[in-house]
Tab-separated table of C-alpha atoms in Angstrom:
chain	number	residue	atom	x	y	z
P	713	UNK	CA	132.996	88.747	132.156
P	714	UNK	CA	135.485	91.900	131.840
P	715	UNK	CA	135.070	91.606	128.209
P	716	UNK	CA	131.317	91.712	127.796
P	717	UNK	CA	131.385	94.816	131.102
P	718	UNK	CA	133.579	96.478	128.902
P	719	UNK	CA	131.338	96.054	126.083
P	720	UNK	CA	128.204	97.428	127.625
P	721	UNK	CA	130.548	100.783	129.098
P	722	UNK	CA	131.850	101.418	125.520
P	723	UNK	CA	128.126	100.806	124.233
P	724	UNK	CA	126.569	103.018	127.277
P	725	UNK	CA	129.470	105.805	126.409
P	726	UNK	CA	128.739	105.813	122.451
P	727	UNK	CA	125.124	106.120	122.665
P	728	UNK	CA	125.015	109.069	124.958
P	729	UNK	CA	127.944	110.769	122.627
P	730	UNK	CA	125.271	109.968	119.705
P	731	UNK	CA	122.512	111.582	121.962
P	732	UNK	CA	124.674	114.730	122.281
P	733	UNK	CA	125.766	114.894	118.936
P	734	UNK	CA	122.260	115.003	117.522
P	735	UNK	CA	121.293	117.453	119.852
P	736	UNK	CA	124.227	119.467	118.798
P	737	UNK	CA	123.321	119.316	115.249
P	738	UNK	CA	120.576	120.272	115.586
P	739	UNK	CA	120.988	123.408	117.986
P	740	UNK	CA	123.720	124.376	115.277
P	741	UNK	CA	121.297	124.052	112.409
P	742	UNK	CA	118.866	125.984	114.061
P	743	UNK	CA	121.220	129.020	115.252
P	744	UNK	CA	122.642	128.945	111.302
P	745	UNK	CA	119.368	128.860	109.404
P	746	UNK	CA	118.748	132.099	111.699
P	747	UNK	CA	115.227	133.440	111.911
P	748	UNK	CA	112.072	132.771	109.470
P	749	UNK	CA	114.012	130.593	107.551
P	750	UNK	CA	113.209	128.395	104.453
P	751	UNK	CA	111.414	125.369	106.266
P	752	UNK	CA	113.099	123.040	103.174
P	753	UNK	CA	116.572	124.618	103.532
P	754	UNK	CA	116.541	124.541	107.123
P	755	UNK	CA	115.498	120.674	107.186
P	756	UNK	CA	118.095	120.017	105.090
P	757	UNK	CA	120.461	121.906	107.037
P	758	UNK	CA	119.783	119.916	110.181
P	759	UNK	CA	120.038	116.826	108.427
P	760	UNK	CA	123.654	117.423	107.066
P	761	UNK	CA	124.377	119.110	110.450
P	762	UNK	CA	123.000	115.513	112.377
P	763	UNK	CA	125.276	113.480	109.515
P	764	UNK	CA	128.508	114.741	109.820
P	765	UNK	CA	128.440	114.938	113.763
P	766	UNK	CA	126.451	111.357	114.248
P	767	UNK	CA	128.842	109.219	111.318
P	768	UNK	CA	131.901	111.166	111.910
P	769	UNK	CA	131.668	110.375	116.022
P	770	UNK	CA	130.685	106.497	115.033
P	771	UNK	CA	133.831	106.588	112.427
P	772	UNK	CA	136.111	107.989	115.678
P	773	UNK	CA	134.698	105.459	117.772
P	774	UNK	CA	134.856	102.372	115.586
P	775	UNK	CA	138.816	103.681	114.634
P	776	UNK	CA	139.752	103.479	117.945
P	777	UNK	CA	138.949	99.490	118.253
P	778	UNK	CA	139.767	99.309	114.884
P	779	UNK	CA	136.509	98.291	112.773
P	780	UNK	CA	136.334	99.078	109.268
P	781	UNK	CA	132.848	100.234	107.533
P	782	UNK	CA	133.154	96.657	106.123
P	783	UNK	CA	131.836	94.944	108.909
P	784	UNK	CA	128.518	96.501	108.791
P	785	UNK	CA	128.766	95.539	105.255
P	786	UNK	CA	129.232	98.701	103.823
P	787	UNK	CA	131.376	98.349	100.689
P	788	UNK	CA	130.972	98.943	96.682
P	789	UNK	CA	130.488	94.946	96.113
P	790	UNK	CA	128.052	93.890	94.157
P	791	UNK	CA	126.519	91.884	97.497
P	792	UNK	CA	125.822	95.431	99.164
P	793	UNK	CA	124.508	97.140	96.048
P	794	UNK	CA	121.997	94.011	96.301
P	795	UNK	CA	121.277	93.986	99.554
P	796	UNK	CA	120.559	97.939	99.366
P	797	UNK	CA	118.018	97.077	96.643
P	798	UNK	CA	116.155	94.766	98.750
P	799	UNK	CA	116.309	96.467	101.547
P	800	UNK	CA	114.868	99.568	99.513
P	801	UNK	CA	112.351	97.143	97.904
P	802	UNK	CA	110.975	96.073	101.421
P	803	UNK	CA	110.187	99.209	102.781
P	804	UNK	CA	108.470	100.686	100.031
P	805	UNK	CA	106.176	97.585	100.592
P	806	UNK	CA	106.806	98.587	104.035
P	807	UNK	CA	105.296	101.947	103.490
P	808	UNK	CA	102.294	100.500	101.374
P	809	UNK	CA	101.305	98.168	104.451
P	810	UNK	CA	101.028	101.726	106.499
P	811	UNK	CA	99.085	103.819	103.796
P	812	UNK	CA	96.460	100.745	103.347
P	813	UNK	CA	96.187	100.830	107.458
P	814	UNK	CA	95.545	104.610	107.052
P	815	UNK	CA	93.086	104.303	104.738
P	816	UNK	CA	91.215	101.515	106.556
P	817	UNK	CA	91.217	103.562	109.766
P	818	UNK	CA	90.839	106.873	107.785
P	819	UNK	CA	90.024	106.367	103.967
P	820	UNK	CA	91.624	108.831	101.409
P	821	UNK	CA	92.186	109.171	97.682
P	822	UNK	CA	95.175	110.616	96.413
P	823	UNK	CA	94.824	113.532	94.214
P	824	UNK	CA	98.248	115.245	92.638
P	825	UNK	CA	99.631	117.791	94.957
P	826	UNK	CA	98.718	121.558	94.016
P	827	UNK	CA	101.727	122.885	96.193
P	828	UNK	CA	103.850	120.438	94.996
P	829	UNK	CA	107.590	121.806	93.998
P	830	UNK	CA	110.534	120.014	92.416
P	831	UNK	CA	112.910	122.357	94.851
P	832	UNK	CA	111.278	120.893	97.590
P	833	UNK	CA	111.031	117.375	96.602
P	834	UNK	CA	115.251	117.684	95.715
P	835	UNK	CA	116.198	118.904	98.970
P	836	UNK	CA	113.457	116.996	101.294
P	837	UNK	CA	114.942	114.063	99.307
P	838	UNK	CA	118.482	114.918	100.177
P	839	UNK	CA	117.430	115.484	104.048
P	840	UNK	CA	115.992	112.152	103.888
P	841	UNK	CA	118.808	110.662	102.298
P	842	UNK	CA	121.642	111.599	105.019
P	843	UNK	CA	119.151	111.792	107.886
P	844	UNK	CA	118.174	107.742	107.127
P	845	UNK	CA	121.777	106.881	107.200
P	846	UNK	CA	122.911	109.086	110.125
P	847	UNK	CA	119.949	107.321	112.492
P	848	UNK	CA	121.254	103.671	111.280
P	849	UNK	CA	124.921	104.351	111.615
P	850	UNK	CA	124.241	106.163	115.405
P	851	UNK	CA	122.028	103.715	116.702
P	852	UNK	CA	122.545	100.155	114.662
P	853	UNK	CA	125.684	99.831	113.821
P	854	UNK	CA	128.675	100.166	116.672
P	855	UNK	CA	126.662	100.298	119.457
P	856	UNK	CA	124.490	97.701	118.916
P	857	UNK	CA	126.876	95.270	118.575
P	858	UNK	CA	128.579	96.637	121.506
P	859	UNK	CA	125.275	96.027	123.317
P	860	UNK	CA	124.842	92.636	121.789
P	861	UNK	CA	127.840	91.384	122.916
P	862	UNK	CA	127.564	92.988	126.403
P	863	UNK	CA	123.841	91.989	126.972
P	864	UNK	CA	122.736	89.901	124.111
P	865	UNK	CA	120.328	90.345	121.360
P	866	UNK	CA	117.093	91.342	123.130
P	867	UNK	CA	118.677	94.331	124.964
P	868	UNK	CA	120.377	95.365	121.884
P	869	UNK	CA	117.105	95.615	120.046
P	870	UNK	CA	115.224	97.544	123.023
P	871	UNK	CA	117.828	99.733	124.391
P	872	UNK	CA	118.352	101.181	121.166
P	873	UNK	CA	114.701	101.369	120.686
P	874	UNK	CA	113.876	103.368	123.977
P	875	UNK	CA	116.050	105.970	123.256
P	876	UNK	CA	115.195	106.737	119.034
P	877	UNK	CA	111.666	107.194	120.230
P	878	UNK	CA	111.924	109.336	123.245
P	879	UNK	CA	115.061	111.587	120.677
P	880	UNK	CA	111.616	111.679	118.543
P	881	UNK	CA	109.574	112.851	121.455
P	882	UNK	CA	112.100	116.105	122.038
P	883	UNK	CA	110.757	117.115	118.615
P	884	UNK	CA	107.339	117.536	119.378
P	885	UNK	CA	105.985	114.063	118.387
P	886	UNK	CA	103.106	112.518	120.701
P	887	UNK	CA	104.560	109.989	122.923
P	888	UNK	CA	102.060	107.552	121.780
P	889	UNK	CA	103.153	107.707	118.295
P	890	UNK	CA	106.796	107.946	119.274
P	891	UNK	CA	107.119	104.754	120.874
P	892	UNK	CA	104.209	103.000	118.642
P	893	UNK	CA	105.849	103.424	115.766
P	894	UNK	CA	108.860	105.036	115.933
P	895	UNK	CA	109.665	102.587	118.650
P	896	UNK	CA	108.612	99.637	116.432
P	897	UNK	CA	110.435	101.012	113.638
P	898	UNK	CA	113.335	100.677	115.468
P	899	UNK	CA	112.669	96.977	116.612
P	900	UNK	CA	112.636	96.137	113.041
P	901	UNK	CA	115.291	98.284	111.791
P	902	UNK	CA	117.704	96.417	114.753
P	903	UNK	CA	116.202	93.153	114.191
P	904	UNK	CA	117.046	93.517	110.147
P	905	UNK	CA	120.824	94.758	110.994
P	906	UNK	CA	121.244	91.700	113.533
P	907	UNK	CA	119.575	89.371	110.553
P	908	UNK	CA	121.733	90.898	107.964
P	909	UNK	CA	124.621	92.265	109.602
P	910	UNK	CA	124.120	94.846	106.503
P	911	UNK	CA	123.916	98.727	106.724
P	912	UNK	CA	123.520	99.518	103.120
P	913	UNK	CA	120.053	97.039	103.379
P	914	UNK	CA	118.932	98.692	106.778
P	915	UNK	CA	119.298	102.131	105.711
P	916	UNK	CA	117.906	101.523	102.273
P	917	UNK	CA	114.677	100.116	104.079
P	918	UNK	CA	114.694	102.967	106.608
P	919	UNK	CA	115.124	105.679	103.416
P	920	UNK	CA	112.476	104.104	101.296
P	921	UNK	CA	110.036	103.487	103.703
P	922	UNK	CA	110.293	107.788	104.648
P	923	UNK	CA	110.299	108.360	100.861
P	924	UNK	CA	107.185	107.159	100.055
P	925	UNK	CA	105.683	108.442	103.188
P	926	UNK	CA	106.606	111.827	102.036
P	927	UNK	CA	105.565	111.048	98.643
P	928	UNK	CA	101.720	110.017	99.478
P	929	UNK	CA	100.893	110.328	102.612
P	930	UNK	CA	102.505	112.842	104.477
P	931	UNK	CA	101.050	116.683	102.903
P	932	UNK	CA	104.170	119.304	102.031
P	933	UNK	CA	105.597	120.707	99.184
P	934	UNK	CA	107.507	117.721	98.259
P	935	UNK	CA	104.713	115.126	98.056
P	936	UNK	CA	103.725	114.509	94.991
P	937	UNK	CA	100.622	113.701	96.031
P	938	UNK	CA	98.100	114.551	98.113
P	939	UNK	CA	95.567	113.004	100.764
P	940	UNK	CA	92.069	114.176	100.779
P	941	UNK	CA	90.631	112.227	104.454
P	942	UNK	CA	87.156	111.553	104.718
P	943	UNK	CA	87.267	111.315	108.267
P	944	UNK	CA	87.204	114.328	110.920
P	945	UNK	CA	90.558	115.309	111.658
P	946	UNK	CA	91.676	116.635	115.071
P	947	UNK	CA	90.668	115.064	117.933
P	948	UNK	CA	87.677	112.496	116.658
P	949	UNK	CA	90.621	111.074	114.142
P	950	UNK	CA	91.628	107.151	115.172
P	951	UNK	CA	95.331	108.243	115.350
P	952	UNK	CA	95.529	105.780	118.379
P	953	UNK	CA	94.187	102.833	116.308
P	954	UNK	CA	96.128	103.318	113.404
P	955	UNK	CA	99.532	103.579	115.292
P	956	UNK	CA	99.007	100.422	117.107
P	957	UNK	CA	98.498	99.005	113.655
P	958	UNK	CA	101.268	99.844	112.016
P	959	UNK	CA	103.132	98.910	115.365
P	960	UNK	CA	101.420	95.522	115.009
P	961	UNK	CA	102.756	95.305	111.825
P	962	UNK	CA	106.291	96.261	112.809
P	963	UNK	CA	106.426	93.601	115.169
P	964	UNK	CA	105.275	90.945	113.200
P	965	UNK	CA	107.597	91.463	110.317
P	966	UNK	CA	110.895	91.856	113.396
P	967	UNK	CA	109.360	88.491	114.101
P	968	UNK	CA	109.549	86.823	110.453
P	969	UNK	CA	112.968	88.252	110.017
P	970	UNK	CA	114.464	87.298	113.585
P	971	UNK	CA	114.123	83.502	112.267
P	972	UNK	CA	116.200	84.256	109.629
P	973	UNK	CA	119.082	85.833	111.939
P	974	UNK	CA	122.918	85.370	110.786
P	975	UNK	CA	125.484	84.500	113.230
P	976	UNK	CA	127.773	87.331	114.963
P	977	UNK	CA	129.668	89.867	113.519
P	978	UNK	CA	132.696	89.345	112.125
P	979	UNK	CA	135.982	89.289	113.527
């Protein structure tokens, strides 16, 4: 009983430390990209702000009980190298199951982006790169095993959940689509990491899948290509309907992979 209390302070403690430290990053970014800046540049900048404050505080925390990157299966074994591939694999299918639920809600055709810059497709690559892995090191890594262990699987999932979507929320995102798919997102993204107990799969997924969005369907320099909706936008668009989709579709596949859950983390 002390053990698993102690487990959900320590997993209580890190999360809010995560909270603060992307909150921090980002302030920082903000004050250092000064005003007007480069909307590309400054992205970044946030991004590498967010990665060295969010891993660096999980690398303090997990030195103090003495866990190695290891046990979240981060090494340069061939194992991890394949694991990252399929977990890069599944969300860009991932990502395709979203763009065919945008099209059925709002059909499209792609068309090659007129705006589109190689600059900003380097560095929004980049931002994605570290910001992916800084989000699945702070919230599915250290602390949810801490909250696995101190309240079981479930808990773990949600907890973790709750908060990515309302961090989203601070940023200007409708609530709706926060916790729709953002929140779902998470379910899956915990669900895979207590299925695989592997970070370089989980992150892979979590990068891929926001590559491709940026790629097709999201409109910015960096996307190569661009969306043309036949639909009204604004108000009269079925943003409702297609988040509860894709949050439907998060669900389900949490629900295929929790049947294929490992045992616990190592020793």
């Amino acid at each position: 009983m002390n053990a698993r209390r102690g487990a959900r302070k320590l997993a209580l403690l890190f999360y809010v430390a995560i909270s603060i430290a992307a909150v921090a990053g980002t302030i920082g970014a903000a004050v250092l990209a000064g005003k007007d800046p480069d909307p590309a540049w400054a992205w970044l900048l946030k991004c590498v702000a967010v990665f060295v404050l969010v891993v660096g505080l999980a690398w303090v925390f997990m030195k103090k009980q003495a866990i190695g990157w290891r046990r979240y299966g981060v090494s340069a074994s061939a194992k991890a190298c394949r694991l990252a591939l399929i977990g890069f694999m599944g969300g860009i299918a991932l990502a395709c199951a979203w763009a065919a639920i945008v099209w059925l809600w709002a059909p499209y055709a792609l068309n090659p982006n007129p705006a589109f810059s190689i600059r900003a497709l380097v560095l929004g690559t980049l931002a994605t790169l570290l910001m992916g892995v800084a989000e699945e090191v702070g919230y599915r890594t250290f602390g949810l095993e801490l909250l696995e262990r101190g309240f079981g699987p479930a808990v773990a999932v949600v907890l973790p959940s709750v908060l990515f979507a309302v961090m989203h929320t601070t940023g200007g995102m409708p609530w709706l689509a926060a916790f729709s798919v953002v929140g779902s997102c998470s379910v899956l993204y915990g669900t895979l990491m207590l299925a695989t107990r592997s970070l370089p799969l989980v992150a892979a997924f979590h990068i891929a899948n926001n590559l491709l969005q940026d790629a097709a369907i999201r409109t910015g320099e960096g996307s190569l290509l661009k969306p043309s909706f036949n639909v009204p936008t604004g108000d009269s668009a079925p943003s409702a309907n297609i988040w509860l989709c894709i949050m439907a579709t998060n669900l389900t596949v949490a629900c295929f992979v929790w049947r294929k859950r490992a045992g616990a983390f190592p020793g």
